Structures are given as C-alpha cells and as structure tokens.
PDB file of C-alpha atoms and ligand atoms in Angstrom:
ATOM      1  CA  MET A 255     -10.849  66.506 -47.556  1.00  0.00           C
ATOM      2  CA  ASN A 256     -12.517  63.385 -46.310  1.00  0.00           C
ATOM      3  CA  LYS A 257     -11.696  61.539 -49.529  1.00  0.00           C
ATOM      4  CA  VAL A 258      -8.023  62.401 -49.273  1.00  0.00           C
ATOM      5  CA  PHE A 259      -7.970  61.275 -45.683  1.00  0.00           C
ATOM      6  CA  PHE A 260      -9.684  57.999 -46.622  1.00  0.00           C
ATOM      7  CA  ALA A 261      -7.285  57.360 -49.538  1.00  0.00           C
ATOM      8  CA  GLY A 262      -4.353  57.972 -47.230  1.00  0.00           C
ATOM      9  CA  PHE A 263      -5.773  55.617 -44.671  1.00  0.00           C
ATOM     10  CA  LEU A 264      -6.353  52.962 -47.331  1.00  0.00           C
ATOM     11  CA  LEU A 265      -2.775  53.283 -48.553  1.00  0.00           C
ATOM     12  CA  ILE A 266      -1.416  52.781 -45.039  1.00  0.00           C
ATOM     13  CA  PHE A 267      -3.751  49.848 -44.599  1.00  0.00           C
ATOM     14  CA  ILE A 268      -2.580  48.193 -47.835  1.00  0.00           C
ATOM     15  CA  CYS A 269       1.052  48.767 -46.982  1.00  0.00           C
ATOM     16  CA  PHE A 270       0.962  47.296 -43.529  1.00  0.00           C
ATOM     17  CA  VAL A 271      -1.680  44.665 -43.234  1.00  0.00           C
ATOM     18  CA  PRO A 272      -1.308  41.909 -45.844  1.00  0.00           C
ATOM     19  CA  GLU A 273       2.298  40.830 -45.149  1.00  0.00           C
ATOM     20  CA  ALA A 274       2.588  38.032 -42.607  1.00  0.00           C
ATOM     21  CA  PRO A 275      -0.655  36.037 -42.309  1.00  0.00           C
ATOM     22  CA  ALA A 276      -1.696  36.018 -45.977  1.00  0.00           C
ATOM     23  CA  ARG A 277       0.905  33.848 -47.646  1.00  0.00           C
ATOM     24  CA  PRO A 278       1.365  30.181 -46.843  1.00  0.00           C
ATOM     25  CA  LEU A 279       4.536  29.138 -45.086  1.00  0.00           C
ATOM     26  CA  ARG A 280       7.137  27.891 -47.556  1.00  0.00           C
ATOM     27  CA  VAL A 281       8.263  24.424 -46.540  1.00  0.00           C
ATOM     28  CA  PHE A 282      10.786  22.046 -48.077  1.00  0.00           C
ATOM     29  CA  VAL A 283      10.925  18.302 -47.337  1.00  0.00           C
ATOM     30  CA  SER A 284      13.297  15.593 -48.564  1.00  0.00           C
ATOM     31  CA  ILE A 285      10.808  12.962 -49.832  1.00  0.00           C
ATOM     32  CA  LEU A 286       7.177  12.752 -51.025  1.00  0.00           C
ATOM     33  CA  PRO A 287       5.630  10.940 -48.019  1.00  0.00           C
ATOM     34  CA  GLN A 288       6.829  13.836 -45.845  1.00  0.00           C
ATOM     35  CA  LYS A 289       4.749  16.238 -47.963  1.00  0.00           C
ATOM     36  CA  TYR A 290       1.743  14.177 -46.912  1.00  0.00           C
ATOM     37  CA  PHE A 291       2.756  14.414 -43.222  1.00  0.00           C
ATOM     38  CA  VAL A 292       3.460  18.163 -43.278  1.00  0.00           C
ATOM     39  CA  GLU A 293       0.230  18.952 -45.144  1.00  0.00           C
ATOM     40  CA  LYS A 294      -1.732  16.933 -42.567  1.00  0.00           C
ATOM     41  CA  ILE A 295      -0.420  19.240 -39.843  1.00  0.00           C
ATOM     42  CA  GLY A 296       0.007  22.478 -41.796  1.00  0.00           C
ATOM     43  CA  GLY A 297      -3.161  22.293 -43.936  1.00  0.00           C
ATOM     44  CA  ASP A 298      -3.689  25.450 -46.020  1.00  0.00           C
ATOM     45  CA  LEU A 299      -1.058  27.293 -44.021  1.00  0.00           C
ATOM     46  CA  VAL A 300       1.814  25.510 -45.763  1.00  0.00           C
ATOM     47  CA  ASP A 301       3.120  25.274 -49.297  1.00  0.00           C
ATOM     48  CA  VAL A 302       5.309  22.159 -49.459  1.00  0.00           C
ATOM     49  CA  ALA A 303       8.068  21.515 -52.016  1.00  0.00           C
ATOM     50  CA  VAL A 304       9.776  18.113 -52.278  1.00  0.00           C
ATOM     51  CA  MET A 305      13.512  17.733 -52.856  1.00  0.00           C
ATOM     52  CA  VAL A 306      13.692  14.159 -54.241  1.00  0.00           C
ATOM     53  CA  GLU A 307      11.591  14.359 -57.391  1.00  0.00           C
ATOM     54  CA  PRO A 308       9.139  11.534 -58.238  1.00  0.00           C
ATOM     55  CA  GLY A 309      10.964   8.542 -59.714  1.00  0.00           C
ATOM     56  CA  ALA A 310      14.346   9.609 -58.272  1.00  0.00           C
ATOM     57  CA  SER A 311      16.168   7.760 -55.494  1.00  0.00           C
ATOM     58  CA  PRO A 312      16.635   9.296 -52.020  1.00  0.00           C
ATOM     59  CA  HIS A 313      19.818   7.228 -51.800  1.00  0.00           C
ATOM     60  CA  THR A 314      21.627   9.096 -54.564  1.00  0.00           C
ATOM     61  CA  TYR A 315      19.657  12.290 -55.274  1.00  0.00           C
ATOM     62  CA  GLU A 316      21.425  15.491 -56.252  1.00  0.00           C
ATOM     63  CA  PRO A 317      19.381  18.689 -55.783  1.00  0.00           C
ATOM     64  CA  LYS A 318      18.768  20.748 -58.912  1.00  0.00           C
ATOM     65  CA  PRO A 319      20.248  24.295 -59.040  1.00  0.00           C
ATOM     66  CA  LYS A 320      16.657  25.586 -59.279  1.00  0.00           C
ATOM     67  CA  GLN A 321      15.842  23.845 -55.972  1.00  0.00           C
ATOM     68  CA  MET A 322      18.911  25.302 -54.264  1.00  0.00           C
ATOM     69  CA  VAL A 323      17.716  28.766 -55.355  1.00  0.00           C
ATOM     70  CA  ALA A 324      14.195  28.094 -54.035  1.00  0.00           C
ATOM     71  CA  LEU A 325      15.655  27.303 -50.605  1.00  0.00           C
ATOM     72  CA  ALA A 326      16.521  30.974 -50.177  1.00  0.00           C
ATOM     73  CA  LYS A 327      12.789  31.740 -49.932  1.00  0.00           C
ATOM     74  CA  THR A 328      11.986  28.753 -47.715  1.00  0.00           C
ATOM     75  CA  ASN A 329      10.829  29.165 -44.102  1.00  0.00           C
ATOM     76  CA  ILE A 330      11.686  25.677 -42.834  1.00  0.00           C
ATOM     77  CA  TYR A 331      13.296  22.413 -44.047  1.00  0.00           C
ATOM     78  CA  PHE A 332      12.154  19.029 -42.741  1.00  0.00           C
ATOM     79  CA  ALA A 333      14.905  16.416 -43.121  1.00  0.00           C
ATOM     80  CA  ILE A 334      14.335  12.688 -42.497  1.00  0.00           C
ATOM     81  CA  GLY A 335      17.821  11.160 -42.605  1.00  0.00           C
ATOM     82  CA  VAL A 336      17.753   9.626 -46.101  1.00  0.00           C
ATOM     83  CA  PRO A 337      21.222   8.974 -47.568  1.00  0.00           C
ATOM     84  CA  PHE A 338      21.389  11.937 -49.989  1.00  0.00           C
ATOM     85  CA  GLU A 339      21.165  14.241 -46.947  1.00  0.00           C
ATOM     86  CA  THR A 340      24.572  13.011 -45.754  1.00  0.00           C
ATOM     87  CA  THR A 341      26.151  14.831 -48.690  1.00  0.00           C
ATOM     88  CA  TRP A 342      23.646  17.641 -49.161  1.00  0.00           C
ATOM     89  CA  LEU A 343      22.031  18.752 -45.906  1.00  0.00           C
ATOM     90  CA  GLU A 344      24.930  21.008 -44.911  1.00  0.00           C
ATOM     91  CA  LYS A 345      24.869  22.705 -48.324  1.00  0.00           C
ATOM     92  CA  ILE A 346      21.083  23.014 -48.113  1.00  0.00           C
ATOM     93  CA  ALA A 347      21.345  24.685 -44.697  1.00  0.00           C
ATOM     94  CA  ALA A 348      24.129  26.994 -45.930  1.00  0.00           C
ATOM     95  CA  THR A 349      21.935  28.436 -48.714  1.00  0.00           C
ATOM     96  CA  ASN A 350      19.671  30.018 -46.109  1.00  0.00           C
ATOM     97  CA  PRO A 351      21.058  30.472 -42.578  1.00  0.00           C
ATOM     98  CA  ALA A 352      17.702  31.854 -41.364  1.00  0.00           C
ATOM     99  CA  MET A 353      15.904  28.602 -42.312  1.00  0.00           C
ATOM    100  CA  PRO A 354      15.624  26.050 -39.489  1.00  0.00           C
ATOM    101  CA  VAL A 355      16.456  22.469 -40.527  1.00  0.00           C
ATOM    102  CA  VAL A 356      14.362  20.024 -38.486  1.00  0.00           C
ATOM    103  CA  HIS A 357      15.436  16.386 -38.170  1.00  0.00           C
ATOM    104  CA  THR A 358      12.053  14.663 -38.136  1.00  0.00           C
ATOM    105  CA  GLU A 359      13.733  11.289 -37.570  1.00  0.00           C
ATOM    106  CA  ALA A 360      15.176  12.509 -34.249  1.00  0.00           C
ATOM    107  CA  ASP A 361      14.086  10.317 -31.280  1.00  0.00           C
ATOM    108  CA  ILE A 362      13.585   7.266 -33.524  1.00  0.00           C
ATOM    109  CA  LYS A 363      15.574   4.201 -32.548  1.00  0.00           C
ATOM    110  CA  LYS A 364      16.938   3.032 -35.876  1.00  0.00           C
ATOM    111  CA  ILE A 365      17.571  -0.609 -36.672  1.00  0.00           C
ATOM    112  CA  PRO A 366      20.616  -1.866 -38.579  1.00  0.00           C
ATOM    113  CA  MET A 367      20.194  -2.390 -42.312  1.00  0.00           C
ATOM    114  CA  LYS A 368      20.063  -6.138 -42.876  1.00  0.00           C
ATOM    115  CA  ARG A 369      21.796  -7.608 -45.825  1.00  0.00           C
ATOM    116  CA  HIS A 370      21.327 -11.281 -46.580  1.00  0.00           C
ATOM    117  CA  HIS A 371      24.055 -12.957 -48.532  1.00  0.00           C
ATOM    118  CA  HIS A 372      25.350 -16.430 -48.674  1.00  0.00           C
ATOM    119  CA  GLN A 373      28.671 -17.784 -47.720  1.00  0.00           C
ATOM    120  CA  GLY A 374      29.017 -21.466 -48.389  1.00  0.00           C
ATOM    121  CA  THR A 375      25.546 -22.682 -47.588  1.00  0.00           C
ATOM    122  CA  GLU A 376      24.860 -20.364 -44.676  1.00  0.00           C
ATOM    123  CA  LEU A 377      22.629 -17.334 -45.014  1.00  0.00           C
ATOM    124  CA  GLU A 378      24.132 -14.510 -43.065  1.00  0.00           C
ATOM    125  CA  GLN A 379      22.771 -11.273 -41.791  1.00  0.00           C
ATOM    126  CA  ASP A 380      25.369  -8.642 -42.170  1.00  0.00           C
ATOM    127  CA  HIS A 381      25.147  -5.353 -40.359  1.00  0.00           C
ATOM    128  CA  HIS A 382      28.161  -3.215 -41.200  1.00  0.00           C
ATOM    129  CA  GLY A 383      26.789  -0.517 -38.907  1.00  0.00           C
ATOM    130  CA  ILE A 384      24.496   0.996 -41.545  1.00  0.00           C
ATOM    131  CA  LYS A 385      21.217   2.162 -40.041  1.00  0.00           C
ATOM    132  CA  ASP A 386      17.994   1.631 -41.957  1.00  0.00           C
ATOM    133  CA  PRO A 387      16.786   5.068 -43.184  1.00  0.00           C
ATOM    134  CA  HIS A 388      13.240   3.990 -44.230  1.00  0.00           C
ATOM    135  CA  VAL A 389      11.507   5.306 -41.084  1.00  0.00           C
ATOM    136  CA  TRP A 390       8.430   6.681 -42.896  1.00  0.00           C
ATOM    137  CA  LEU A 391       6.912   3.270 -43.638  1.00  0.00           C
ATOM    138  CA  ALA A 392       5.696   2.373 -40.135  1.00  0.00           C
ATOM    139  CA  PRO A 393       2.785   4.347 -38.602  1.00  0.00           C
ATOM    140  CA  PRO A 394       4.167   4.166 -35.017  1.00  0.00           C
ATOM    141  CA  LEU A 395       7.355   5.897 -36.225  1.00  0.00           C
ATOM    142  CA  VAL A 396       5.378   8.448 -38.220  1.00  0.00           C
ATOM    143  CA  MET A 397       3.751   9.489 -34.922  1.00  0.00           C
ATOM    144  CA  ILE A 398       7.217  10.513 -33.695  1.00  0.00           C
ATOM    145  CA  GLN A 399       7.907  12.370 -36.947  1.00  0.00           C
ATOM    146  CA  ALA A 400       4.528  14.148 -36.696  1.00  0.00           C
ATOM    147  CA  ARG A 401       5.513  15.451 -33.258  1.00  0.00           C
ATOM    148  CA  ASN A 402       8.802  16.827 -34.634  1.00  0.00           C
ATOM    149  CA  ILE A 403       7.002  18.437 -37.579  1.00  0.00           C
ATOM    150  CA  LEU A 404       4.538  20.089 -35.178  1.00  0.00           C
ATOM    151  CA  GLN A 405       7.422  21.472 -33.071  1.00  0.00           C
ATOM    152  CA  GLY A 406       9.067  22.879 -36.201  1.00  0.00           C
ATOM    153  CA  LEU A 407       5.901  24.612 -37.427  1.00  0.00           C
ATOM    154  CA  LEU A 408       5.245  26.067 -33.962  1.00  0.00           C
ATOM    155  CA  LYS A 409       8.745  27.513 -33.980  1.00  0.00           C
ATOM    156  CA  VAL A 410       8.475  29.331 -37.333  1.00  0.00           C
ATOM    157  CA  ASP A 411       4.779  30.245 -37.152  1.00  0.00           C
ATOM    158  CA  PRO A 412       3.616  30.443 -33.519  1.00  0.00           C
ATOM    159  CA  ALA A 413       0.695  32.686 -34.530  1.00  0.00           C
ATOM    160  CA  HIS A 414      -1.093  29.643 -35.981  1.00  0.00           C
ATOM    161  CA  GLY A 415      -0.116  27.345 -33.126  1.00  0.00           C
ATOM    162  CA  SER A 416      -3.644  26.283 -32.208  1.00  0.00           C
ATOM    163  CA  VAL A 417      -4.380  25.261 -35.822  1.00  0.00           C
ATOM    164  CA  TYR A 418      -1.225  23.126 -36.004  1.00  0.00           C
ATOM    165  CA  GLU A 419      -1.973  21.536 -32.613  1.00  0.00           C
ATOM    166  CA  LYS A 420      -5.510  20.669 -33.672  1.00  0.00           C
ATOM    167  CA  ASN A 421      -4.415  19.212 -37.047  1.00  0.00           C
ATOM    168  CA  HIS A 422      -1.670  17.256 -35.317  1.00  0.00           C
ATOM    169  CA  SER A 423      -4.159  15.609 -32.930  1.00  0.00           C
ATOM    170  CA  SER A 424      -6.418  14.617 -35.846  1.00  0.00           C
ATOM    171  CA  PHE A 425      -3.436  13.176 -37.727  1.00  0.00           C
ATOM    172  CA  ILE A 426      -2.344  11.139 -34.689  1.00  0.00           C
ATOM    173  CA  LYS A 427      -5.891   9.744 -34.433  1.00  0.00           C
ATOM    174  CA  GLU A 428      -5.743   8.718 -38.100  1.00  0.00           C
ATOM    175  CA  LEU A 429      -2.376   7.056 -37.531  1.00  0.00           C
ATOM    176  CA  ILE A 430      -3.732   5.094 -34.572  1.00  0.00           C
ATOM    177  CA  VAL A 431      -6.622   3.815 -36.722  1.00  0.00           C
ATOM    178  CA  LEU A 432      -4.301   2.900 -39.604  1.00  0.00           C
ATOM    179  CA  ASP A 433      -1.868   1.153 -37.268  1.00  0.00           C
ATOM    180  CA  ALA A 434      -4.684  -0.901 -35.707  1.00  0.00           C
ATOM    181  CA  GLU A 435      -6.003  -1.810 -39.165  1.00  0.00           C
ATOM    182  CA  ILE A 436      -2.656  -3.116 -40.402  1.00  0.00           C
ATOM    183  CA  ARG A 437      -1.987  -4.880 -37.102  1.00  0.00           C
ATOM    184  CA  GLY A 438      -5.377  -6.570 -37.454  1.00  0.00           C
ATOM    185  CA  ALA A 439      -4.570  -7.668 -40.999  1.00  0.00           C
ATOM    186  CA  PHE A 440      -1.555  -9.681 -39.850  1.00  0.00           C
ATOM    187  CA  LYS A 441      -3.032 -10.976 -36.622  1.00  0.00           C
ATOM    188  CA  GLY A 442      -2.925 -14.756 -36.446  1.00  0.00           C
ATOM    189  CA  LYS A 443      -0.581 -14.992 -39.449  1.00  0.00           C
ATOM    190  CA  GLY A 444       2.121 -16.259 -37.134  1.00  0.00           C
ATOM    191  CA  LYS A 445       5.102 -14.286 -35.951  1.00  0.00           C
ATOM    192  CA  GLY A 446       8.006 -13.920 -38.332  1.00  0.00           C
ATOM    193  CA  VAL A 447       6.154 -14.386 -41.636  1.00  0.00           C
ATOM    194  CA  GLU A 448       8.910 -13.807 -44.172  1.00  0.00           C
ATOM    195  CA  PHE A 449       8.629 -11.871 -47.414  1.00  0.00           C
ATOM    196  CA  MET A 450      11.249 -11.109 -50.015  1.00  0.00           C
ATOM    197  CA  VAL A 451      11.793  -7.625 -51.306  1.00  0.00           C
ATOM    198  CA  PHE A 452      14.125  -6.302 -53.975  1.00  0.00           C
ATOM    199  CA  HIS A 453      15.207  -3.128 -52.138  1.00  0.00           C
ATOM    200  CA  PRO A 454      14.936  -3.580 -48.344  1.00  0.00           C
ATOM    201  CA  ALA A 455      12.779  -0.545 -47.577  1.00  0.00           C
ATOM    202  CA  TRP A 456      10.255  -2.389 -45.386  1.00  0.00           C
ATOM    203  CA  GLY A 457      12.279  -3.229 -42.266  1.00  0.00           C
ATOM    204  CA  TYR A 458      10.307  -0.940 -39.915  1.00  0.00           C
ATOM    205  CA  PHE A 459       6.986  -2.036 -41.403  1.00  0.00           C
ATOM    206  CA  ALA A 460       8.068  -5.634 -40.798  1.00  0.00           C
ATOM    207  CA  GLN A 461       9.213  -4.804 -37.265  1.00  0.00           C
ATOM    208  CA  ALA A 462       5.919  -3.084 -36.410  1.00  0.00           C
ATOM    209  CA  TYR A 463       3.724  -5.939 -37.625  1.00  0.00           C
ATOM    210  CA  GLY A 464       5.714  -9.041 -36.697  1.00  0.00           C
ATOM    211  CA  LEU A 465       7.027  -9.787 -40.205  1.00  0.00           C
ATOM    212  CA  GLU A 466      10.502 -10.433 -41.548  1.00  0.00           C
ATOM    213  CA  GLN A 467      11.941  -8.983 -44.757  1.00  0.00           C
ATOM    214  CA  VAL A 468      14.519 -10.864 -46.810  1.00  0.00           C
ATOM    215  CA  PRO A 469      16.321  -8.564 -49.281  1.00  0.00           C
ATOM    216  CA  ILE A 470      17.002  -9.774 -52.836  1.00  0.00           C
ATOM    217  CA  GLU A 471      19.324  -6.896 -53.666  1.00  0.00           C
ATOM    218  CA  ILE A 472      22.921  -7.723 -52.816  1.00  0.00           C
ATOM    219  CA  GLU A 473      25.021  -4.716 -51.860  1.00  0.00           C
ATOM    220  CA  GLY A 474      22.741  -2.516 -53.927  1.00  0.00           C
ATOM    221  CA  LYS A 475      23.012  -4.710 -57.025  1.00  0.00           C
ATOM    222  CA  GLN A 476      20.978  -7.330 -58.890  1.00  0.00           C
ATOM    223  CA  PRO A 477      21.777 -10.854 -57.678  1.00  0.00           C
ATOM    224  CA  LYS A 478      24.001 -12.961 -59.934  1.00  0.00           C
ATOM    225  CA  PRO A 479      22.531 -16.243 -61.281  1.00  0.00           C
ATOM    226  CA  ALA A 480      24.122 -18.305 -58.476  1.00  0.00           C
ATOM    227  CA  GLU A 481      22.786 -15.920 -55.836  1.00  0.00           C
ATOM    228  CA  LEU A 482      19.374 -16.024 -57.470  1.00  0.00           C
ATOM    229  CA  GLN A 483      19.401 -19.823 -57.263  1.00  0.00           C
ATOM    230  CA  TYR A 484      20.337 -19.561 -53.614  1.00  0.00           C
ATOM    231  CA  LEU A 485      17.477 -17.133 -52.880  1.00  0.00           C
ATOM    232  CA  ILE A 486      15.005 -19.448 -54.631  1.00  0.00           C
ATOM    233  CA  GLN A 487      16.236 -22.352 -52.535  1.00  0.00           C
ATOM    234  CA  TYR A 488      15.997 -20.248 -49.382  1.00  0.00           C
ATOM    235  CA  ALA A 489      12.455 -19.134 -50.217  1.00  0.00           C
ATOM    236  CA  LYS A 490      11.365 -22.727 -50.855  1.00  0.00           C
ATOM    237  CA  GLU A 491      12.829 -23.966 -47.575  1.00  0.00           C
ATOM    238  CA  ARG A 492      11.269 -21.158 -45.557  1.00  0.00           C
ATOM    239  CA  GLY A 493       7.895 -21.295 -47.267  1.00  0.00           C
ATOM    240  CA  ILE A 494       8.143 -17.673 -48.446  1.00  0.00           C
ATOM    241  CA  LYS A 495       5.128 -16.835 -50.613  1.00  0.00           C
ATOM    242  CA  VAL A 496       5.323 -13.074 -51.055  1.00  0.00           C
ATOM    243  CA  ILE A 497       7.829 -11.018 -53.022  1.00  0.00           C
ATOM    244  CA  PHE A 498       7.680  -7.231 -52.837  1.00  0.00           C
ATOM    245  CA  ALA A 499       8.702  -5.357 -55.976  1.00  0.00           C
ATOM    246  CA  GLN A 500       8.596  -1.737 -57.143  1.00  0.00           C
ATOM    247  CA  PRO A 501       6.895  -1.320 -60.514  1.00  0.00           C
ATOM    248  CA  GLN A 502       9.228   1.529 -61.571  1.00  0.00           C
ATOM    249  CA  PHE A 503      12.385  -0.491 -61.085  1.00  0.00           C
ATOM    250  CA  SER A 504      13.667  -3.667 -62.657  1.00  0.00           C
ATOM    251  CA  TRP A 505      11.883  -6.561 -61.043  1.00  0.00           C
ATOM    252  CA  GLN A 506      12.972  -9.487 -63.237  1.00  0.00           C
ATOM    253  CA  ALA A 507      14.801 -11.059 -60.281  1.00  0.00           C
ATOM    254  CA  ALA A 508      11.649 -10.843 -58.168  1.00  0.00           C
ATOM    255  CA  GLN A 509       9.601 -12.325 -60.994  1.00  0.00           C
ATOM    256  CA  ALA A 510      12.046 -15.202 -61.488  1.00  0.00           C
ATOM    257  CA  ILE A 511      11.897 -16.073 -57.798  1.00  0.00           C
ATOM    258  CA  ALA A 512       8.107 -15.762 -57.610  1.00  0.00           C
ATOM    259  CA  LYS A 513       7.745 -18.116 -60.567  1.00  0.00           C
ATOM    260  CA  SER A 514      10.058 -20.734 -59.080  1.00  0.00           C
ATOM    261  CA  ILE A 515       8.407 -20.781 -55.659  1.00  0.00           C
ATOM    262  CA  ASP A 516       4.838 -20.431 -56.887  1.00  0.00           C
ATOM    263  CA  GLY A 517       4.598 -17.186 -54.936  1.00  0.00           C
ATOM    264  CA  GLN A 518       2.975 -13.804 -55.511  1.00  0.00           C
ATOM    265  CA  ILE A 519       4.521 -10.485 -56.436  1.00  0.00           C
ATOM    266  CA  VAL A 520       3.125  -7.609 -54.418  1.00  0.00           C
ATOM    267  CA  PHE A 521       3.891  -4.275 -56.047  1.00  0.00           C
ATOM    268  CA  VAL A 522       4.794  -1.672 -53.475  1.00  0.00           C
ATOM    269  CA  ASP A 523       6.105   1.879 -53.716  1.00  0.00           C
ATOM    270  CA  PRO A 524       7.966   3.101 -50.622  1.00  0.00           C
ATOM    271  CA  LEU A 525       7.772   6.704 -51.876  1.00  0.00           C
ATOM    272  CA  ALA A 526       4.088   6.994 -52.837  1.00  0.00           C
ATOM    273  CA  ALA A 527       2.577  10.468 -52.421  1.00  0.00           C
ATOM    274  CA  GLU A 528      -0.719   9.084 -51.079  1.00  0.00           C
ATOM    275  CA  TRP A 529       1.013   7.651 -48.067  1.00  0.00           C
ATOM    276  CA  ASP A 530      -1.953   6.245 -46.109  1.00  0.00           C
ATOM    277  CA  ALA A 531      -3.778   4.734 -49.089  1.00  0.00           C
ATOM    278  CA  ASN A 532      -0.501   3.158 -50.174  1.00  0.00           C
ATOM    279  CA  LEU A 533       0.176   1.493 -46.812  1.00  0.00           C
ATOM    280  CA  ARG A 534      -3.401   0.193 -46.652  1.00  0.00           C
ATOM    281  CA  GLN A 535      -3.022  -1.251 -50.136  1.00  0.00           C
ATOM    282  CA  VAL A 536       0.327  -2.849 -49.303  1.00  0.00           C
ATOM    283  CA  ALA A 537      -1.151  -4.519 -46.201  1.00  0.00           C
ATOM    284  CA  PHE A 538      -4.222  -5.675 -48.131  1.00  0.00           C
ATOM    285  CA  ARG A 539      -2.255  -7.146 -51.051  1.00  0.00           C
ATOM    286  CA  PHE A 540       0.233  -8.716 -48.707  1.00  0.00           C
ATOM    287  CA  LYS A 541      -2.524 -10.355 -46.701  1.00  0.00           C
ATOM    288  CA  SER A 542      -4.288 -11.646 -49.835  1.00  0.00           C
ATOM    289  CA  ALA A 543      -1.034 -13.160 -51.101  1.00  0.00           C
ATOM    290  CA  LEU A 544      -0.510 -15.029 -47.825  1.00  0.00           C
ATOM    291  CA  LYS A 545      -3.791 -16.920 -48.098  1.00  0.00           C
TER     292      LYS A 545
HETATM  293 ZN1   ZN B 877      15.766   2.907 -49.878  1.00  0.00          ZN
END
C-alpha cells in the first residue's frame, strides 16, 4: 500500500516539477558580440543562438530556413539594428508572436555614417542620412545595451531576476575597467589621431577614444586606382600611420596604402566572439603602431 502511494507521489512529482526552472532560456541574437553580452548577464540560465553566422556579413545576411524554424522555440530575440534586420526583423517576429523582440540599441544616439570620397581635390564627408550601425564596438555604448538586455531577461524570466541583476552589475564593472584601459592607451596621443579602415566599422570606437576613422571603402566597393592614389596622398599629408583591415576580407587596398605611406596594418575583426579580448588587442596593436 505504501509502495503504491509512494510510486503515485513520485509520478506526480516527475510530472509537475521539472518544467520551468530546469531548462535554460532560449535566446536569439543578431551578431556574435551580442552572444558575449547576453551570456555575461544570463550565465548558465541562457542558451544563446546567433543569427549572422561566423564569416557572414550583418549588412546582407539572409536567415537560413533552419534558423527561422528555431525561432518558434525561442523565448526572446535581442536585435541590435544591423542592416539585415531592416528586411528581416518583421519576419523574425512574425514566426513567433509570443517572443519579445528587444531593441538593445534603443537609447543610443547614433552618429551618421561617414563616407570619404574625393571631388576635384577636396575630401568630402558625405552623410546621406545613414546612421552608423556598429554600436557594439565602444564599451560606453555596450553599457546601454547591457541595460536593455537585463530588462529583456527580467521580462521573460523574472524568477531569476536577482541572478541577472548581479551578473549585470559585474559586467558593468568589467566594462568600466575596459573603457578606462583603452582610454589610457590613447591618452596623450593627441586628439583626432586618424586611422584608415577598409570597412568603416570603428566610428563609435573612434568617437569614444578621441580618434578619427577614414574609410577606404567607397560606397561599399573597393577603391579604383585613381581613388587609391588619392587616399595614399591624403594619408601622407595627414600623417596617417595605421590602417585597419579584416583578415577574412580582401585587404589588398589596405596593404597598398600601408606600403606607400610606410604605415602599419592592424588586423581587426568587428565581429569577434571574444569581444573583450578583441577590443583590448585592437587598442594594443593600434597603440604599438602609433609609436
Ligand atoms: Zn559593417
């Protein structure tokens, strides 16, 4: 009699208890650095999938059918305002109406995307109203994103609120340290130190640390020989010594300029998974190249 009662009790226990707290929250983000941010705050409580696969571009990405299916089982989506979202975010949200879509870039004052090109002999900065989407590359802006991620997690999983709050505070402390470190690295280098970069992903980094980025890419394309000559001339006149390039992408233009101006190529990846180590390395290499 007792055994039967116990078995019955066990069955009820198995049926009702394990559901909610056991499994990690299923989270989707747009780009790899966001996985780093969400895991900092969510820890073991989250299982983070990334939409833009490694090596793909957040400017042109098209979600895979498999990813669209996975969204149906996702608890929350953290967007960041990268260009592919313009076309896809509505469709992403439509796959799962119960899934909140959080705009982690909300509250960030975006700067216009600068585009240097030459007209006659003048270098112009052209705005065209396009806002720079690369908000994840400056620690002060990541603090704002961290806040929005925290709010999102609290909304879908309030039961673990104190854990998220605690992790969030630790992450903010880390960001403050990192920010101070990078700031220190460029202290005394003079305001407005210019660097060239193939794809202009480093505008907010430059803004945060008193630097100035000069894009090589012209309207998303490789510069033509005449434009390349112009950029070399510009770099010589302005004493530019550092060229940022991404190892995965074609960097012949960057190499040609670096050679002509006796400058250094600093390899940087705006989408690195190890976000903090990457930024530290970028700052360190940048600083070394300036000496
Ligand atoms: Zn970009």
